[in-house]
């Protein structure tokens, strides 16, 4: 599956102004970005664990890679992750 499909779903959900849709937008957006990051890392021959631990690995690898743009992307992933958790649980 193309992870960018999650982003399209999020955009479609924004068209209907309902609380459940807004909450789901954060979830789908996060997973779109996370899975694109996994694809990027794996293309660079960096193995990412296929479990909950993989989420922290992606953040750590991007933050420590030495490429400023990827470090900035890592911070955006952290922000999306925080918003996803808030939307899911609070």
Tab-separated table of N, CA, C and O in Angstrom:
chain	number	residue	atom	x	y	z
A	1	UNK	N	0.840	-1.182	0.000
A	1	UNK	CA	0.000	0.000	0.000
A	1	UNK	C	0.881	1.239	0.000
A	1	UNK	O	1.905	1.285	0.666
A	2	UNK	N	0.463	2.234	-0.739
A	2	UNK	CA	1.169	3.504	-0.770
A	2	UNK	C	0.811	4.297	0.489
A	2	UNK	O	-0.357	4.615	0.707
A	3	UNK	N	1.783	4.626	1.339
A	3	UNK	CA	1.465	5.335	2.578
A	3	UNK	C	0.832	6.699	2.342
A	3	UNK	O	0.108	7.213	3.198
A	4	UNK	N	1.054	7.249	1.178
A	4	UNK	CA	0.447	8.552	0.871
A	4	UNK	C	-1.076	8.449	0.731
A	4	UNK	O	-1.775	9.448	0.809
A	5	UNK	N	-1.576	7.232	0.555
A	5	UNK	CA	-3.030	7.034	0.525
A	5	UNK	C	-3.663	7.431	1.855
A	5	UNK	O	-4.790	7.915	1.895
A	6	UNK	N	-2.928	7.225	2.957
A	6	UNK	CA	-3.436	7.656	4.265
A	6	UNK	C	-3.653	9.165	4.298
A	6	UNK	O	-4.616	9.655	4.875
A	7	UNK	N	-2.741	9.900	3.667
A	7	UNK	CA	-2.867	11.354	3.639
A	7	UNK	C	-4.084	11.775	2.825
A	7	UNK	O	-4.810	12.692	3.211
A	8	UNK	N	-4.348	11.082	1.740
A	8	UNK	CA	-5.529	11.403	0.942
A	8	UNK	C	-6.802	11.142	1.735
A	8	UNK	O	-7.763	11.925	1.666
A	9	UNK	N	-6.825	10.063	2.487
A	9	UNK	CA	-7.985	9.777	3.339
A	9	UNK	C	-8.178	10.911	4.341
A	9	UNK	O	-9.302	11.371	4.573
A	10	UNK	N	-7.080	11.384	4.933
A	10	UNK	CA	-7.166	12.488	5.894
A	10	UNK	C	-7.740	13.734	5.227
A	10	UNK	O	-8.618	14.398	5.796
A	11	UNK	N	-7.289	14.032	4.032
A	11	UNK	CA	-7.818	15.208	3.308
A	11	UNK	C	-9.303	15.043	3.024
A	11	UNK	O	-10.078	15.999	3.151
A	12	UNK	N	-9.706	13.859	2.637
A	12	UNK	CA	-11.128	13.609	2.365
A	12	UNK	C	-11.970	13.763	3.627
A	12	UNK	O	-13.071	14.313	3.592
A	13	UNK	N	-11.444	13.303	4.760
A	13	UNK	CA	-12.178	13.400	6.020
A	13	UNK	C	-12.370	14.850	6.465
A	13	UNK	O	-13.348	15.179	7.134
A	14	UNK	N	-11.443	15.702	6.102
A	14	UNK	CA	-11.553	17.113	6.484
A	14	UNK	C	-12.731	17.813	5.812
A	14	UNK	O	-13.182	18.860	6.280
A	15	UNK	N	-13.232	17.228	4.747
A	15	UNK	CA	-14.346	17.850	4.019
A	15	UNK	C	-15.657	17.783	4.797
A	15	UNK	O	-16.585	18.528	4.507
A	16	UNK	N	-15.736	16.881	5.768
A	16	UNK	CA	-16.945	16.731	6.582
A	16	UNK	C	-16.580	17.095	8.014
A	16	UNK	O	-15.786	16.414	8.657
A	17	UNK	N	-17.159	18.188	8.488
A	17	UNK	CA	-16.793	18.736	9.788
A	17	UNK	C	-17.508	17.999	10.917
A	17	UNK	O	-18.592	18.380	11.347
A	18	UNK	N	-16.883	16.906	11.347
A	18	UNK	CA	-17.388	16.118	12.470
A	18	UNK	C	-16.216	15.829	13.396
A	18	UNK	O	-15.092	15.614	12.925
A	19	UNK	N	-16.446	15.805	14.712
A	19	UNK	CA	-15.339	15.548	15.643
A	19	UNK	C	-14.582	14.246	15.353
A	19	UNK	O	-13.353	14.221	15.406
A	20	UNK	N	-15.287	13.185	15.038
A	20	UNK	CA	-14.608	11.910	14.771
A	20	UNK	C	-13.711	12.027	13.546
A	20	UNK	O	-12.611	11.447	13.518
A	21	UNK	N	-14.144	12.746	12.545
A	21	UNK	CA	-13.319	12.937	11.350
A	21	UNK	C	-12.050	13.712	11.692
A	21	UNK	O	-10.957	13.345	11.265
A	22	UNK	N	-12.211	14.782	12.471
A	22	UNK	CA	-11.046	15.590	12.839
A	22	UNK	C	-10.048	14.763	13.632
A	22	UNK	O	-8.837	14.861	13.414
A	23	UNK	N	-10.540	13.944	14.541
A	23	UNK	CA	-9.640	13.094	15.326
A	23	UNK	C	-8.927	12.086	14.435
A	23	UNK	O	-7.731	11.824	14.592
A	24	UNK	N	-9.637	11.535	13.479
A	24	UNK	CA	-9.061	10.531	12.588
A	24	UNK	C	-8.035	11.147	11.642
A	24	UNK	O	-7.080	10.476	11.235
A	25	UNK	N	-8.201	12.410	11.304
A	25	UNK	CA	-7.250	13.096	10.432
A	25	UNK	C	-5.847	13.058	11.032
A	25	UNK	O	-4.866	12.791	10.327
A	26	UNK	N	-5.743	13.307	12.336
A	26	UNK	CA	-4.424	13.255	12.978
A	26	UNK	C	-3.829	11.853	12.869
A	26	UNK	O	-2.639	11.687	12.583
A	27	UNK	N	-4.640	10.854	13.083
A	27	UNK	CA	-4.187	9.469	13.031
A	27	UNK	C	-3.675	9.115	11.643
A	27	UNK	O	-2.572	8.595	11.476
A	28	UNK	N	-4.486	9.348	10.633
A	28	UNK	CA	-4.105	8.989	9.260
A	28	UNK	C	-2.911	9.810	8.789
A	28	UNK	O	-2.035	9.285	8.084
A	29	UNK	N	-2.854	11.084	9.162
A	29	UNK	CA	-1.718	11.927	8.764
A	29	UNK	C	-0.426	11.411	9.370
A	29	UNK	O	0.609	11.333	8.697
A	30	UNK	N	-0.483	11.062	10.644
A	30	UNK	CA	0.713	10.533	11.301
A	30	UNK	C	1.193	9.265	10.599
A	30	UNK	O	2.391	9.121	10.297
A	31	UNK	N	0.286	8.339	10.337
A	31	UNK	CA	0.711	7.084	9.727
A	31	UNK	C	1.191	7.279	8.290
A	31	UNK	O	2.072	6.542	7.825
A	32	UNK	N	0.675	8.255	7.590
A	32	UNK	CA	1.202	8.567	6.255
A	32	UNK	C	2.664	8.983	6.365
A	32	UNK	O	3.541	8.444	5.668
A	33	UNK	N	2.943	9.916	7.258
A	33	UNK	CA	4.303	10.421	7.421
A	33	UNK	C	5.234	9.335	7.972
A	33	UNK	O	6.353	9.160	7.486
A	34	UNK	N	4.763	8.612	8.959
A	34	UNK	CA	5.585	7.546	9.554
A	34	UNK	C	5.972	6.511	8.492
A	34	UNK	O	7.142	6.138	8.375
A	35	UNK	N	5.021	6.063	7.707
A	35	UNK	CA	5.310	5.025	6.714
A	35	UNK	C	6.178	5.535	5.567
A	35	UNK	O	6.995	4.783	5.032
A	36	UNK	N	6.044	6.796	5.196
A	36	UNK	CA	6.956	7.380	4.201
A	36	UNK	C	8.370	7.416	4.773
A	36	UNK	O	9.340	7.089	4.086
A	37	UNK	N	8.498	7.781	6.052
A	37	UNK	CA	9.815	7.804	6.699
A	37	UNK	C	10.419	6.402	6.749
A	37	UNK	O	11.622	6.231	6.504
A	38	UNK	N	9.608	5.398	7.063
A	38	UNK	CA	10.097	4.012	7.067
A	38	UNK	C	10.602	3.638	5.674
A	38	UNK	O	11.696	3.070	5.532
A	39	UNK	N	9.837	3.968	4.655
A	39	UNK	CA	10.261	3.665	3.276
A	39	UNK	C	11.592	4.348	2.954
A	39	UNK	O	12.480	3.747	2.344
A	40	UNK	N	11.735	5.610	3.366
A	40	UNK	CA	12.962	6.363	3.124
A	40	UNK	C	14.154	5.696	3.816
A	40	UNK	O	15.209	5.496	3.209
A	41	UNK	N	13.971	5.350	5.074
A	41	UNK	CA	15.051	4.713	5.829
A	41	UNK	C	15.407	3.350	5.244
A	41	UNK	O	16.595	3.023	5.091
A	42	UNK	N	14.414	2.572	4.901
A	42	UNK	CA	14.691	1.252	4.340
A	42	UNK	C	15.366	1.346	2.975
A	42	UNK	O	16.204	0.514	2.641
A	43	UNK	N	15.038	2.374	2.201
A	43	UNK	CA	15.718	2.590	0.925
A	43	UNK	C	17.196	2.921	1.140
A	43	UNK	O	18.038	2.652	0.272
A	44	UNK	N	17.501	3.476	2.318
A	44	UNK	CA	18.889	3.781	2.683
A	44	UNK	C	19.531	2.615	3.446
A	44	UNK	O	20.589	2.778	4.057
A	45	UNK	N	18.864	1.454	3.424
A	45	UNK	CA	19.351	0.231	4.069
A	45	UNK	C	19.428	0.339	5.591
A	45	UNK	O	20.322	-0.239	6.222
A	46	UNK	N	18.476	1.089	6.159
A	46	UNK	CA	18.348	1.177	7.613
A	46	UNK	C	17.118	0.364	7.986
A	46	UNK	O	16.006	0.672	7.550
A	47	UNK	N	17.317	-0.686	8.752
A	47	UNK	CA	16.211	-1.554	9.145
A	47	UNK	C	15.396	-0.890	10.258
A	47	UNK	O	15.950	-0.352	11.207
A	48	UNK	N	14.079	-0.933	10.103
A	48	UNK	CA	13.159	-0.400	11.106
A	48	UNK	C	12.326	-1.566	11.630
A	48	UNK	O	11.741	-2.319	10.861
A	49	UNK	N	12.289	-1.700	12.943
A	49	UNK	CA	11.535	-2.767	13.584
A	49	UNK	C	10.045	-2.620	13.265
A	49	UNK	O	9.500	-1.530	13.336
A	50	UNK	N	9.402	-3.738	12.938
A	50	UNK	CA	7.972	-3.741	12.619
A	50	UNK	C	7.146	-3.991	13.876
A	50	UNK	O	6.467	-5.003	14.015
A	51	UNK	N	7.261	-3.054	14.808
A	51	UNK	CA	6.491	-3.117	16.045
A	51	UNK	C	6.390	-1.692	16.579
A	51	UNK	O	6.848	-0.747	15.932
A	52	UNK	N	5.819	-1.557	17.751
A	52	UNK	CA	5.692	-0.221	18.360
A	52	UNK	C	7.056	0.436	18.520
A	52	UNK	O	7.181	1.665	18.417
A	53	UNK	N	8.082	-0.361	18.736
A	53	UNK	CA	9.441	0.165	18.873
A	53	UNK	C	9.910	0.898	17.615
A	53	UNK	O	10.711	1.831	17.680
A	54	UNK	N	9.407	0.491	16.467
A	54	UNK	CA	9.796	1.119	15.208
A	54	UNK	C	9.479	2.603	15.149
A	54	UNK	O	10.204	3.376	14.512
A	55	UNK	N	8.436	3.017	15.833
A	55	UNK	CA	8.067	4.437	15.838
A	55	UNK	C	9.169	5.273	16.480
A	55	UNK	O	9.528	6.339	15.961
A	56	UNK	N	9.703	4.783	17.590
A	56	UNK	CA	10.791	5.505	18.249
A	56	UNK	C	12.079	5.402	17.442
A	56	UNK	O	12.865	6.349	17.408
A	57	UNK	N	12.298	4.279	16.781
A	57	UNK	CA	13.483	4.133	15.939
A	57	UNK	C	13.481	5.153	14.815
A	57	UNK	O	14.505	5.792	14.551
A	58	UNK	N	12.346	5.330	14.158
A	58	UNK	CA	12.261	6.301	13.061
A	58	UNK	C	12.636	7.687	13.572
A	58	UNK	O	13.442	8.396	12.957
A	59	UNK	N	12.078	8.074	14.689
A	59	UNK	CA	12.390	9.400	15.250
A	59	UNK	C	13.877	9.513	15.572
A	59	UNK	O	14.517	10.524	15.257
A	60	UNK	N	14.426	8.478	16.188
A	60	UNK	CA	15.839	8.504	16.570
A	60	UNK	C	16.745	8.555	15.334
A	60	UNK	O	17.690	9.349	15.276
A	61	UNK	N	16.468	7.715	14.337
A	61	UNK	CA	17.304	7.694	13.139
A	61	UNK	C	17.274	9.036	12.419
A	61	UNK	O	18.315	9.543	11.996
A	62	UNK	N	16.095	9.605	12.269
A	62	UNK	CA	16.004	10.893	11.571
A	62	UNK	C	16.686	11.998	12.360
A	62	UNK	O	17.358	12.857	11.791
A	63	UNK	N	16.531	11.973	13.675
A	63	UNK	CA	17.125	13.020	14.504
A	63	UNK	C	18.649	12.945	14.516
A	63	UNK	O	19.320	13.960	14.631
A	64	UNK	N	19.194	11.749	14.358
A	64	UNK	CA	20.637	11.561	14.474
A	64	UNK	C	21.356	11.381	13.143
A	64	UNK	O	22.530	11.032	13.132
A	65	UNK	N	20.679	11.628	12.042
A	65	UNK	CA	21.271	11.333	10.734
A	65	UNK	C	22.255	12.396	10.253
A	65	UNK	O	23.024	12.144	9.335
A	66	UNK	N	22.210	13.582	10.847
A	66	UNK	CA	23.122	14.638	10.426
A	66	UNK	C	22.618	15.470	9.255
A	66	UNK	O	23.333	16.352	8.779
A	67	UNK	N	21.417	15.219	8.789
A	67	UNK	CA	20.831	15.989	7.681
A	67	UNK	C	19.751	16.890	8.266
A	67	UNK	O	18.761	16.400	8.822
A	68	UNK	N	19.952	18.194	8.176
A	68	UNK	CA	19.071	19.155	8.828
A	68	UNK	C	17.611	18.988	8.413
A	68	UNK	O	16.716	19.037	9.254
A	69	UNK	N	17.353	18.776	7.140
A	69	UNK	CA	15.970	18.636	6.669
A	69	UNK	C	15.280	17.432	7.307
A	69	UNK	O	14.098	17.483	7.622
A	70	UNK	N	16.023	16.351	7.492
A	70	UNK	CA	15.437	15.167	8.109
A	70	UNK	C	15.261	15.354	9.611
A	70	UNK	O	14.317	14.829	10.197
A	71	UNK	N	16.144	16.121	10.235
A	71	UNK	CA	15.969	16.440	11.648
A	71	UNK	C	14.709	17.286	11.847
A	71	UNK	O	13.967	17.087	12.804
A	72	UNK	N	14.467	18.209	10.914
A	72	UNK	CA	13.245	19.018	10.971
A	72	UNK	C	12.014	18.147	10.737
A	72	UNK	O	10.987	18.323	11.390
A	73	UNK	N	12.120	17.196	9.824
A	73	UNK	CA	11.011	16.264	9.578
A	73	UNK	C	10.740	15.438	10.818
A	73	UNK	O	9.579	15.163	11.160
A	74	UNK	N	11.788	15.046	11.521
A	74	UNK	CA	11.632	14.272	12.750
A	74	UNK	C	10.815	15.050	13.766
A	74	UNK	O	9.938	14.498	14.429
A	75	UNK	N	11.086	16.339	13.897
A	75	UNK	CA	10.334	17.147	14.860
A	75	UNK	C	8.864	17.229	14.458
A	75	UNK	O	7.975	17.186	15.309
A	76	UNK	N	8.594	17.288	13.176
A	76	UNK	CA	7.204	17.309	12.709
A	76	UNK	C	6.515	15.967	12.992
A	76	UNK	O	5.331	15.939	13.329
A	77	UNK	N	7.257	14.885	12.876
A	77	UNK	CA	6.700	13.572	13.213
A	77	UNK	C	6.367	13.519	14.697
A	77	UNK	O	5.312	13.011	15.089
A	78	UNK	N	7.255	14.044	15.526
A	78	UNK	CA	6.993	14.097	16.967
A	78	UNK	C	5.721	14.889	17.245
A	78	UNK	O	4.862	14.469	18.030
A	79	UNK	N	5.579	16.036	16.587
A	79	UNK	CA	4.378	16.861	16.781
A	79	UNK	C	3.115	16.126	16.340
A	79	UNK	O	2.099	16.155	17.039
A	80	UNK	N	3.174	15.479	15.191
A	80	UNK	CA	2.019	14.708	14.715
A	80	UNK	C	1.696	13.562	15.664
A	80	UNK	O	0.524	13.290	15.945
A	81	UNK	N	2.723	12.905	16.167
A	81	UNK	CA	2.516	11.803	17.103
A	81	UNK	C	1.823	12.300	18.367
A	81	UNK	O	0.876	11.667	18.866
A	82	UNK	N	2.266	13.415	18.880
A	82	UNK	CA	1.650	14.007	20.074
A	82	UNK	C	0.189	14.345	19.808
A	82	UNK	O	-0.698	14.039	20.619
A	83	UNK	N	-0.082	14.967	18.676
A	83	UNK	CA	-1.466	15.316	18.328
A	83	UNK	C	-2.324	14.080	18.101
A	83	UNK	O	-3.506	14.058	18.458
A	84	UNK	N	-1.734	13.039	17.523
A	84	UNK	CA	-2.475	11.789	17.310
A	84	UNK	C	-2.888	11.188	18.652
A	84	UNK	O	-4.031	10.766	18.829
A	85	UNK	N	-1.968	11.161	19.581
A	85	UNK	CA	-2.268	10.596	20.906
A	85	UNK	C	-3.332	11.427	21.598
A	85	UNK	O	-4.282	10.880	22.181
A	86	UNK	N	-3.227	12.737	21.529
A	86	UNK	CA	-4.261	13.603	22.130
A	86	UNK	C	-5.628	13.335	21.499
A	86	UNK	O	-6.632	13.266	22.194
A	87	UNK	N	-5.646	13.215	20.180
A	87	UNK	CA	-6.914	12.998	19.486
A	87	UNK	C	-7.517	11.635	19.824
A	87	UNK	O	-8.726	11.504	19.960
A	88	UNK	N	-6.663	10.632	19.987
A	88	UNK	CA	-7.150	9.282	20.271
A	88	UNK	C	-7.605	9.106	21.708
A	88	UNK	O	-8.559	8.381	21.978
A	89	UNK	N	-6.911	9.750	22.637
A	89	UNK	CA	-7.128	9.438	24.041
A	89	UNK	C	-7.679	10.567	24.896
A	89	UNK	O	-8.026	10.344	26.047
A	90	UNK	N	-7.751	11.767	24.359
A	90	UNK	CA	-8.213	12.876	25.194
A	90	UNK	C	-9.256	13.694	24.481
A	90	UNK	O	-9.203	14.101	23.428
